[in-house]
GROMACS .gro file of C-alpha atoms in nm:
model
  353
    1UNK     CA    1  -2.619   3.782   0.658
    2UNK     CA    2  -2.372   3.516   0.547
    3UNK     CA    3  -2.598   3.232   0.423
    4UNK     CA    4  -2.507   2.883   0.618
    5UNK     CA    5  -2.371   2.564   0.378
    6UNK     CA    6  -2.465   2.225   0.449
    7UNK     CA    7  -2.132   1.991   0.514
    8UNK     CA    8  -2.051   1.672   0.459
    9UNK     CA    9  -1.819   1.545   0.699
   10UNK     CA   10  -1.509   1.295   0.563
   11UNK     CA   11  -1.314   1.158   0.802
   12UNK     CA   12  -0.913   1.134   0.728
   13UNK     CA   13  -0.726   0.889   0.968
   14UNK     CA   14  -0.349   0.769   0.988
   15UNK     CA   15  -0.056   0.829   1.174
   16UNK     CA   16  -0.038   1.205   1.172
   17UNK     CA   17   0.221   1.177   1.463
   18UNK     CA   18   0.487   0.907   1.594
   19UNK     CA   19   0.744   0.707   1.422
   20UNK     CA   20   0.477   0.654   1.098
   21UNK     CA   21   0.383   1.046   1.073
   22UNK     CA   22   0.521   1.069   0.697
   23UNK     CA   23   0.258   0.859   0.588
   24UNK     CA   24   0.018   1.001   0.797
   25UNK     CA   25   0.131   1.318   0.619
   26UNK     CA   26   0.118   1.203   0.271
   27UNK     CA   27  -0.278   1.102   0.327
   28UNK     CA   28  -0.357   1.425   0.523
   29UNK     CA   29  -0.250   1.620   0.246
   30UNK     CA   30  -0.392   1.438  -0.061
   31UNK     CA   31  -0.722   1.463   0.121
   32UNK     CA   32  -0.695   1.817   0.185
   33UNK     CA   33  -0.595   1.894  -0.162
   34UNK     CA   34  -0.888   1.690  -0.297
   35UNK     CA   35  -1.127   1.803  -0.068
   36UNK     CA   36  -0.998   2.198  -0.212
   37UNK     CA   37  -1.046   2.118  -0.496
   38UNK     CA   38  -1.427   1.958  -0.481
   39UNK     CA   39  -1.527   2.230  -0.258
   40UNK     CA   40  -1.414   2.488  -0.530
   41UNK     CA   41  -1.561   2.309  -0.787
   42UNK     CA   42  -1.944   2.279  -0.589
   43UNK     CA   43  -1.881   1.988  -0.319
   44UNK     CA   44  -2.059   1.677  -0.337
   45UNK     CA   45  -2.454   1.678  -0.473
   46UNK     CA   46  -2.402   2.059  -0.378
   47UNK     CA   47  -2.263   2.038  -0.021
   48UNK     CA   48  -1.914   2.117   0.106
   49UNK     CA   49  -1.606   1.893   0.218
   50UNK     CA   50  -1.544   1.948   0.571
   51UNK     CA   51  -1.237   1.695   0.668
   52UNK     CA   52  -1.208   1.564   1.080
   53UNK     CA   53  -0.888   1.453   1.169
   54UNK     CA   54  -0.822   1.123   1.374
   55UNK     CA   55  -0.467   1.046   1.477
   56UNK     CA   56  -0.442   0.703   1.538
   57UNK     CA   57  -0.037   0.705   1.617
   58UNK     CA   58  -0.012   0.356   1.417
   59UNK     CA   59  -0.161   0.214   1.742
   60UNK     CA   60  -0.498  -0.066   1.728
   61UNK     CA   61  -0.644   0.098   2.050
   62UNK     CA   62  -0.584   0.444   1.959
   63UNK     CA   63  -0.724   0.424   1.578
   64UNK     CA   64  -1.048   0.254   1.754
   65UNK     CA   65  -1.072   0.577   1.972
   66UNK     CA   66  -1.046   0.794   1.656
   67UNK     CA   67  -1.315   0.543   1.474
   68UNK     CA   68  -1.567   0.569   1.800
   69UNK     CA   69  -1.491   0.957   1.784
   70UNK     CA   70  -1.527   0.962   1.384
   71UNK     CA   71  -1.883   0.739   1.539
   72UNK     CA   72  -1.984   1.043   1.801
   73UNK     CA   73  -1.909   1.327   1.545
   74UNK     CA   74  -2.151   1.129   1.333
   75UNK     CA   75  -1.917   1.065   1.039
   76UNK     CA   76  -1.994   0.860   0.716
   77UNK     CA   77  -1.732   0.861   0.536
   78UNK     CA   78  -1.363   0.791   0.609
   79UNK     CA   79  -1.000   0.790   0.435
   80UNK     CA   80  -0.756   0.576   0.607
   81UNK     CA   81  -0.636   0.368   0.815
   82UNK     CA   82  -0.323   0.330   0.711
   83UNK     CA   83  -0.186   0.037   0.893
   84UNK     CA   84  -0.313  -0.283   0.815
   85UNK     CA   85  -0.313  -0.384   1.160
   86UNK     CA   86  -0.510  -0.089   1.274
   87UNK     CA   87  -0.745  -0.108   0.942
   88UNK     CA   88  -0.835  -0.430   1.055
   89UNK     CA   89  -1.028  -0.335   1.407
   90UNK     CA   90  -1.128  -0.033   1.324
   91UNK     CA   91  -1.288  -0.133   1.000
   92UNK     CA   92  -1.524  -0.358   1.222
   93UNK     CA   93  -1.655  -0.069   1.452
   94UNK     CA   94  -1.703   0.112   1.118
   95UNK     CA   95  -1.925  -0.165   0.996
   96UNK     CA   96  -2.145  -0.182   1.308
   97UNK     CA   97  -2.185   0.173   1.248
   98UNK     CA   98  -2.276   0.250   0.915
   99UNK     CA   99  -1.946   0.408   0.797
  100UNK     CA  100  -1.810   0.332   0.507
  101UNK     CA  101  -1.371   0.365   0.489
  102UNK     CA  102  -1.129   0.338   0.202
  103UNK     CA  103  -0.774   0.309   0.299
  104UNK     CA  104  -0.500   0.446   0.097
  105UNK     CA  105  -0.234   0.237   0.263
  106UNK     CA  106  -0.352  -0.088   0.426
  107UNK     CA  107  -0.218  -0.356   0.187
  108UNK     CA  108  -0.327  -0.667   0.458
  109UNK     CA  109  -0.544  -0.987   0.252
  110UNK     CA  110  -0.738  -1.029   0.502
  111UNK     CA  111  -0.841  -0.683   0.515
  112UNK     CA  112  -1.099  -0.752   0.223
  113UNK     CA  113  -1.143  -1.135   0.225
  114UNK     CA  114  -1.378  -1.101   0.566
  115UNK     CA  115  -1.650  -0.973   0.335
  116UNK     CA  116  -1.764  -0.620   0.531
  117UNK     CA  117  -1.957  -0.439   0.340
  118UNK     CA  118  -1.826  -0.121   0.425
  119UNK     CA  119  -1.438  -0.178   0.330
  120UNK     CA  120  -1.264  -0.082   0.016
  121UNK     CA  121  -0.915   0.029  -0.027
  122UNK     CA  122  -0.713   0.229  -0.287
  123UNK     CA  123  -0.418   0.080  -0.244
  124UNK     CA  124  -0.288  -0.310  -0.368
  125UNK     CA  125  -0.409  -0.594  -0.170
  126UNK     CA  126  -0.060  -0.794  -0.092
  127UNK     CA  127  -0.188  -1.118  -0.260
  128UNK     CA  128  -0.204  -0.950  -0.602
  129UNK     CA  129   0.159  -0.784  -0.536
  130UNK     CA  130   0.274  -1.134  -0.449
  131UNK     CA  131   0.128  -1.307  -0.774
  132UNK     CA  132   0.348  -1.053  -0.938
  133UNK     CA  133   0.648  -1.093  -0.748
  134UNK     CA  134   0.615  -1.432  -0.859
  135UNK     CA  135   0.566  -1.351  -1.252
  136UNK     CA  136   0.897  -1.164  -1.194
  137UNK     CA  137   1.102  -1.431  -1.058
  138UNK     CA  138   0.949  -1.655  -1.290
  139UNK     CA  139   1.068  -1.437  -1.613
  140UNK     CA  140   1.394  -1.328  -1.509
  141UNK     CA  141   1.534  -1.650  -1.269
  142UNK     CA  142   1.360  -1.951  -1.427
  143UNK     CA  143   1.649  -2.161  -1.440
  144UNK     CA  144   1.790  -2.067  -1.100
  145UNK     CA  145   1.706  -2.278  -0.807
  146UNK     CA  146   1.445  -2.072  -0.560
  147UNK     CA  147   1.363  -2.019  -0.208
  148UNK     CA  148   1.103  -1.855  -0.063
  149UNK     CA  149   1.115  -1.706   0.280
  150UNK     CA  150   0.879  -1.632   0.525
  151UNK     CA  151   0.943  -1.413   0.861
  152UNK     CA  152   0.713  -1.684   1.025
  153UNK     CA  153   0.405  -1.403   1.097
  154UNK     CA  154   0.110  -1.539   0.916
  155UNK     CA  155   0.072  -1.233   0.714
  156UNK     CA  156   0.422  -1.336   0.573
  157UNK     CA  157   0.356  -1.661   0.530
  158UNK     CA  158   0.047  -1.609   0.375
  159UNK     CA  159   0.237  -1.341   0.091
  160UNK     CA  160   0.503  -1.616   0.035
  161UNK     CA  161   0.245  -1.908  -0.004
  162UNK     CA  162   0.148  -1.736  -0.280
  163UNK     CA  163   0.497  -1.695  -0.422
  164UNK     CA  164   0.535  -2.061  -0.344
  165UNK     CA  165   0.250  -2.172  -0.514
  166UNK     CA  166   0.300  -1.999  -0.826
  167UNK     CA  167   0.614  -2.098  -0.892
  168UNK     CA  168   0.540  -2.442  -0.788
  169UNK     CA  169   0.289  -2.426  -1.076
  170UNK     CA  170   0.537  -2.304  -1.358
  171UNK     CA  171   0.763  -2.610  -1.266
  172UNK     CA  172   1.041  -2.434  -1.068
  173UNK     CA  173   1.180  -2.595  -0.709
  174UNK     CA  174   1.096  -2.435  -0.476
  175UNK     CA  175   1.282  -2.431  -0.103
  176UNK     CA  176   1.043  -2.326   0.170
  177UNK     CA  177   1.091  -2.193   0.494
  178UNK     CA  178   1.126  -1.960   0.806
  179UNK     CA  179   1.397  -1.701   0.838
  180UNK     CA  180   1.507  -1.850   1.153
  181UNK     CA  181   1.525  -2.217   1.017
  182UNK     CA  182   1.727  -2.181   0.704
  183UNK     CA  183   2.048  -2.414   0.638
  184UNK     CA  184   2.221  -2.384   0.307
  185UNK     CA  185   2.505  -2.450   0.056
  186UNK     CA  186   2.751  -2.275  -0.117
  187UNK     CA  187   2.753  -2.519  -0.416
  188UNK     CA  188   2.446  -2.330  -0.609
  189UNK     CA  189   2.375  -1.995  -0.649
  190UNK     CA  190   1.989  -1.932  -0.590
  191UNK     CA  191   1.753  -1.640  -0.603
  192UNK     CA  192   1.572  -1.562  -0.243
  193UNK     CA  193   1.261  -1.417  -0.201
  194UNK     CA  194   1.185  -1.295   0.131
  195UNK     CA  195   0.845  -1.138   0.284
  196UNK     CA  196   0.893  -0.984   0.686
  197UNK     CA  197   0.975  -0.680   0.883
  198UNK     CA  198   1.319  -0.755   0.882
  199UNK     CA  199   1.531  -0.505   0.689
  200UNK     CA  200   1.709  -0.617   0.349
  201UNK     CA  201   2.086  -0.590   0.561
  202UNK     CA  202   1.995  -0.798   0.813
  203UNK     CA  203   1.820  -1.097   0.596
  204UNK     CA  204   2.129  -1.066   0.370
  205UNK     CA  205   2.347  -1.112   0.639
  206UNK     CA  206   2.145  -1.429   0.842
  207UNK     CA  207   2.160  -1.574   0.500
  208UNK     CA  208   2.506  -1.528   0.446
  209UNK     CA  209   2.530  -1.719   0.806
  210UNK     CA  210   2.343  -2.010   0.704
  211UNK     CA  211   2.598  -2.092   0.374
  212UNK     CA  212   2.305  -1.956   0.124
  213UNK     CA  213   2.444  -1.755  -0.200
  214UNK     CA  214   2.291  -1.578  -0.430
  215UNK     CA  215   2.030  -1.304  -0.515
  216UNK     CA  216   1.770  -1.174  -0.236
  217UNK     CA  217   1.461  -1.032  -0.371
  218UNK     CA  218   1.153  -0.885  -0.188
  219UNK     CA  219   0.900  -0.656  -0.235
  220UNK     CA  220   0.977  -0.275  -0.189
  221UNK     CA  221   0.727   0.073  -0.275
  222UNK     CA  222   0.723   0.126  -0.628
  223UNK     CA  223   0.689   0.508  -0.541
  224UNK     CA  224   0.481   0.726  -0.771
  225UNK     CA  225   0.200   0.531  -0.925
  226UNK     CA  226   0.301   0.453  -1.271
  227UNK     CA  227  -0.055   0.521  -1.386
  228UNK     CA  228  -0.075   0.859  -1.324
  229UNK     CA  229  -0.317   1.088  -1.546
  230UNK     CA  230  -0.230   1.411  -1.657
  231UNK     CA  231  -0.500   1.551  -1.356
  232UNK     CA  232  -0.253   1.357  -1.154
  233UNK     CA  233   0.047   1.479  -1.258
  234UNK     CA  234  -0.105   1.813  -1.222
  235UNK     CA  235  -0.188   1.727  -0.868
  236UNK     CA  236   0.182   1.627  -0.801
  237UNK     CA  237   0.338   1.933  -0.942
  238UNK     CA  238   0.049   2.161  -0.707
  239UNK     CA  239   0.178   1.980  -0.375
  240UNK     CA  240   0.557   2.033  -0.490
  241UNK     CA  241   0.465   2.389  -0.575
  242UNK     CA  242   0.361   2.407  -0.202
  243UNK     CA  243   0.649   2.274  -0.038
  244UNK     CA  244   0.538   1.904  -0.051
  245UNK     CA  245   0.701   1.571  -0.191
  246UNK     CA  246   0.396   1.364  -0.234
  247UNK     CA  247   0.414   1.018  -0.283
  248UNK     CA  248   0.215   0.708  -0.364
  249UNK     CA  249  -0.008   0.782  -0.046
  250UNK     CA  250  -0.102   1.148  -0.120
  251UNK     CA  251  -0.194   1.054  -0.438
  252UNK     CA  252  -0.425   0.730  -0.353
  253UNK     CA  253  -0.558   0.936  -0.066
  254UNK     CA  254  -0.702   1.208  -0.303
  255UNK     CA  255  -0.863   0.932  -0.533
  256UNK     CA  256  -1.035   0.795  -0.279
  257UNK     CA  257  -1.193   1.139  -0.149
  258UNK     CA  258  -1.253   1.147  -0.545
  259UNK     CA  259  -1.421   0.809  -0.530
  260UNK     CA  260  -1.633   0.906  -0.275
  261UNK     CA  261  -1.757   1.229  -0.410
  262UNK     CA  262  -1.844   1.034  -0.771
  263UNK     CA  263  -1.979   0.755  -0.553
  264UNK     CA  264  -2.247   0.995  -0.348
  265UNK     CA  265  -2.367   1.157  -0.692
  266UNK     CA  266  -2.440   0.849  -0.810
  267UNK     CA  267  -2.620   0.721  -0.499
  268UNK     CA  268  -2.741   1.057  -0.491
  269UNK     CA  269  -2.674   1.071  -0.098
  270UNK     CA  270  -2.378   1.054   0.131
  271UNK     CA  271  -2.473   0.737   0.405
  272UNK     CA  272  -2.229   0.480   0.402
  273UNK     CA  273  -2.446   0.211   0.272
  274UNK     CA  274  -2.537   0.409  -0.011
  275UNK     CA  275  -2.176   0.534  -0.155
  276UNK     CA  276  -2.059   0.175  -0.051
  277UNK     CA  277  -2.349   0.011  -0.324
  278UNK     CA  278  -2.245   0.250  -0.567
  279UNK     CA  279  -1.912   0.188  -0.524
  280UNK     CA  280  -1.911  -0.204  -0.570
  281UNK     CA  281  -2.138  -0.111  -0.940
  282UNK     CA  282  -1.957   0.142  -1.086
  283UNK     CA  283  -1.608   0.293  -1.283
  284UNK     CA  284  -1.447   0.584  -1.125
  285UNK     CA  285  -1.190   0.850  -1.282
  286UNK     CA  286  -0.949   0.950  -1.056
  287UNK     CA  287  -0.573   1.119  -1.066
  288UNK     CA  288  -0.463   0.755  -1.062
  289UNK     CA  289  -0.667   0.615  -1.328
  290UNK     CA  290  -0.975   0.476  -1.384
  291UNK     CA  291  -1.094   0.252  -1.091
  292UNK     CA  292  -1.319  -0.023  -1.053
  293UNK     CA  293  -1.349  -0.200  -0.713
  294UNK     CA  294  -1.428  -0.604  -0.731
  295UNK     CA  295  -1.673  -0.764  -0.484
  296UNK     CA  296  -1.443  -0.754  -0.209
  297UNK     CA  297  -1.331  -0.366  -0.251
  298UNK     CA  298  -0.985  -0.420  -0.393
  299UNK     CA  299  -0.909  -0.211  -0.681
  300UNK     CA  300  -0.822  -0.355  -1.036
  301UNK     CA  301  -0.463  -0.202  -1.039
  302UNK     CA  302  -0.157  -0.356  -0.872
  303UNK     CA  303   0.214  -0.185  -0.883
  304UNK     CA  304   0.513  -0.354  -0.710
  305UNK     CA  305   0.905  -0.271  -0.738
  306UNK     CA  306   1.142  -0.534  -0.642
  307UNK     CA  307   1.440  -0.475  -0.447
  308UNK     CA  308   1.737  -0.718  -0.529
  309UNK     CA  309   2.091  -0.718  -0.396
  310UNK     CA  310   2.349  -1.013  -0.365
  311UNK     CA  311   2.356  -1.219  -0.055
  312UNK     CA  312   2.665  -1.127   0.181
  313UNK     CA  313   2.810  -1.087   0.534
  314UNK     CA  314   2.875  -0.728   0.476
  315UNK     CA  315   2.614  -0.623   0.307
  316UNK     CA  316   2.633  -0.268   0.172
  317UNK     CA  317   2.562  -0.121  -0.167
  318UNK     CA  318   2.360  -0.359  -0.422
  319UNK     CA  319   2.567  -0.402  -0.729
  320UNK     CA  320   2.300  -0.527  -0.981
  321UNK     CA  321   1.931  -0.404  -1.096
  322UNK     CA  322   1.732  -0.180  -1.308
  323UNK     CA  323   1.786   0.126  -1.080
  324UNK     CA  324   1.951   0.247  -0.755
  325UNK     CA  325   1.695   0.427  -0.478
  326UNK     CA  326   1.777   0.480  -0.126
  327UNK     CA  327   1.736   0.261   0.174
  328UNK     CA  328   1.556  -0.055   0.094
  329UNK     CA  329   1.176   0.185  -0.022
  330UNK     CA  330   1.130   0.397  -0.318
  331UNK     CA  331   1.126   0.773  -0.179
  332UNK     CA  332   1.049   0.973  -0.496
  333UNK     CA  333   1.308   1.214  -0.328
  334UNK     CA  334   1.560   0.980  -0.408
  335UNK     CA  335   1.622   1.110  -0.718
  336UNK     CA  336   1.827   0.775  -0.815
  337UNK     CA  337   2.134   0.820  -0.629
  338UNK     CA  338   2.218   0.824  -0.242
  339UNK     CA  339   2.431   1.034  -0.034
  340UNK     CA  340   2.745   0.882   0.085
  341UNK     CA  341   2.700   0.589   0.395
  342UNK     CA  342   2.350   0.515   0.299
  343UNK     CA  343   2.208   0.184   0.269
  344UNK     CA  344   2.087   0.153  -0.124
  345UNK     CA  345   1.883  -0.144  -0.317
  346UNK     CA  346   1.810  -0.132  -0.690
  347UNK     CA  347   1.420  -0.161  -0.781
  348UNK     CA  348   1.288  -0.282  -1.105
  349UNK     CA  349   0.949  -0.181  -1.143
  350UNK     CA  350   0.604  -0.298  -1.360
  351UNK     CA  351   0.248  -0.374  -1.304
  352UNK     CA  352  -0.084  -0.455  -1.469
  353UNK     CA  353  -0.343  -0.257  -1.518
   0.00000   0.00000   0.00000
């Protein structure tokens, strides 16, 4: 007779179908790769990995029907969301319940500031990625007049405040304001930052209507984290060798089932409460470095890439930069070039560690 193992159930949530299902597909699999590879190697404090699924279609009421399901099925322990939007309801009925999540994607500030005990996140809280944004403009345009330019959400506007008041603070003036309420001149060039949904063409091309010139910068995915370890670069060359691209998701989706398993040794049980103490006291190695959460459960490394093109009517194929990608992302299928008729930006990339 086939002796029975204990399992520990982890739940993996994101958009696993719709319009966002690549991302959704990039956490699925760097959990399930993560979770293969604990499992072969014992489990966690001897018991096995078993993932459950939640789709939550990028949708707020959906992903809190996969969290009071994840709830029912009496999970602990979850990976995702990976909208911010979504991360920030569902996080709550996690909370209430004692589960503990750590989303690979969700990049919102006010995902951590609330203070819930149970929320961490592998992935850069915007605030840091904007202090950086502003360190870049700051080196490379301090002589240029600036403008900072907010989609008028208050997630954007809180991103470009920071911008704002960072630059303010090195001594550079600063133009603030909406998308929709610009006016400009043609007299002085100027470097725009811009924070919103909007895509890079169509900003370029309401600020070509409103007389602005110059540079528009914003923030775009850095792709691959730059910290990789050689575990991680193993990792990465395992999914390829399977028929999978992974990307900056996949790979902070199987640190945080990493996380979690170091975590639960160290509590020396698997209940939320108890990994999420552990995890706000200790130093965890993982394919993406070594990671130590601060007392809101951000993680002590932020990556950004800017994407920067000239201002114009037409706006095309960026002429200027560090290097060319596709669209206005990172794709590490990109490869650095872009097949004929597609939209391109060129990234420059750094971070702190």
């Amino acid at each position: 007779m086939t002796p029975a193992f204990a399992e520990i159930l982890i739940g993996v949530a994101g958009p696993l179908t719709g319009p966002n299902a690549q991302f959704g597909a990039q956490i699925q699999k760097g959990a399930d790769f993560a979770a293969a590879d604990i499992n072969s190697a014992g489990g966690i404090n001897g018991e096995q990995i078993k993932l459950v699924l939640g789709d939550d279609l990028s949708d707020v009421k959906q992903g809190v029907s996969v969290a009071n399901k994840f709830v029912a099925d009496g999970v602990k322990l979850v990976v995702g969301h990976f909208n911010s939007g979504v991360s920030l309801y569902v996080s709550e009925v996690y909370a209430e319940n004692g589960i503990l999540m750590i989303s690979p994607g969700s990049s919102s500030p006010m995902l951590t500031a609330r203070g819930l005990w149970n929320t961490f996140r592998t992935s850069s809280n915007a605030l840091k990625e904007a202090e950086l944004a502003a360190k870049y403009i700051s080196d490379n345009y301090s002589k240029t007049e600036v403008w900072v330019v907010h989609d008028d959400t208050e997630s954007s506007k809180a991103i470009t405040a920071v911008v704002r008041d960072a630059l303010s603070l090195s001594g550079q003036s600063i133009n603030y304001s909406g998308l929709q309420n610009l006016s400009g001149s043609g007299q002085n060039e100027k470097v725009v930052f811009y924070d919103g949904v909007e895509e890079l063409p169509d900003v370029s091309t309401t600020l070509a209507n409103a007389n602005v010139d110059g540079q528009l910068i914003s923030l775009a995915s850095p792709g691959l984290p730059s910290f990789l370890t050689p575990e991680g670069r193993d990792v990465v060359n395992r999914l390829e060798a399977a028929g999978f691209t992974p990307g900056r998701y996949a790979l902070q989706a199987y640190a945080a089932i990493q996380i979690l398993k170091q975590a639960a040794a160290v509590a020396g049980a698997t209940d939320g409460d108890q990994v999420a103490a552990a995890l706000k006291r200790g130093t965890f190695s993982t394919v993406i470095g070594e990671i130590h959460f601060d007392a809101n459960g951000d993680i002590d490394k932020t990556e950004i890439a800017i994407a920067h093109t000239p201002i114009k009517d037409d706006w095309n194929v960026a002429s200027a930069g560090v290097s060319r990608v596709c669209g206005t992302t990172c794709p590490a299928s990109c490869n650095n070039s872009c097949t004929s008729g597609e939209q391109c930006c060129n990234v420059a990339s750094f971070q702190v560690r």
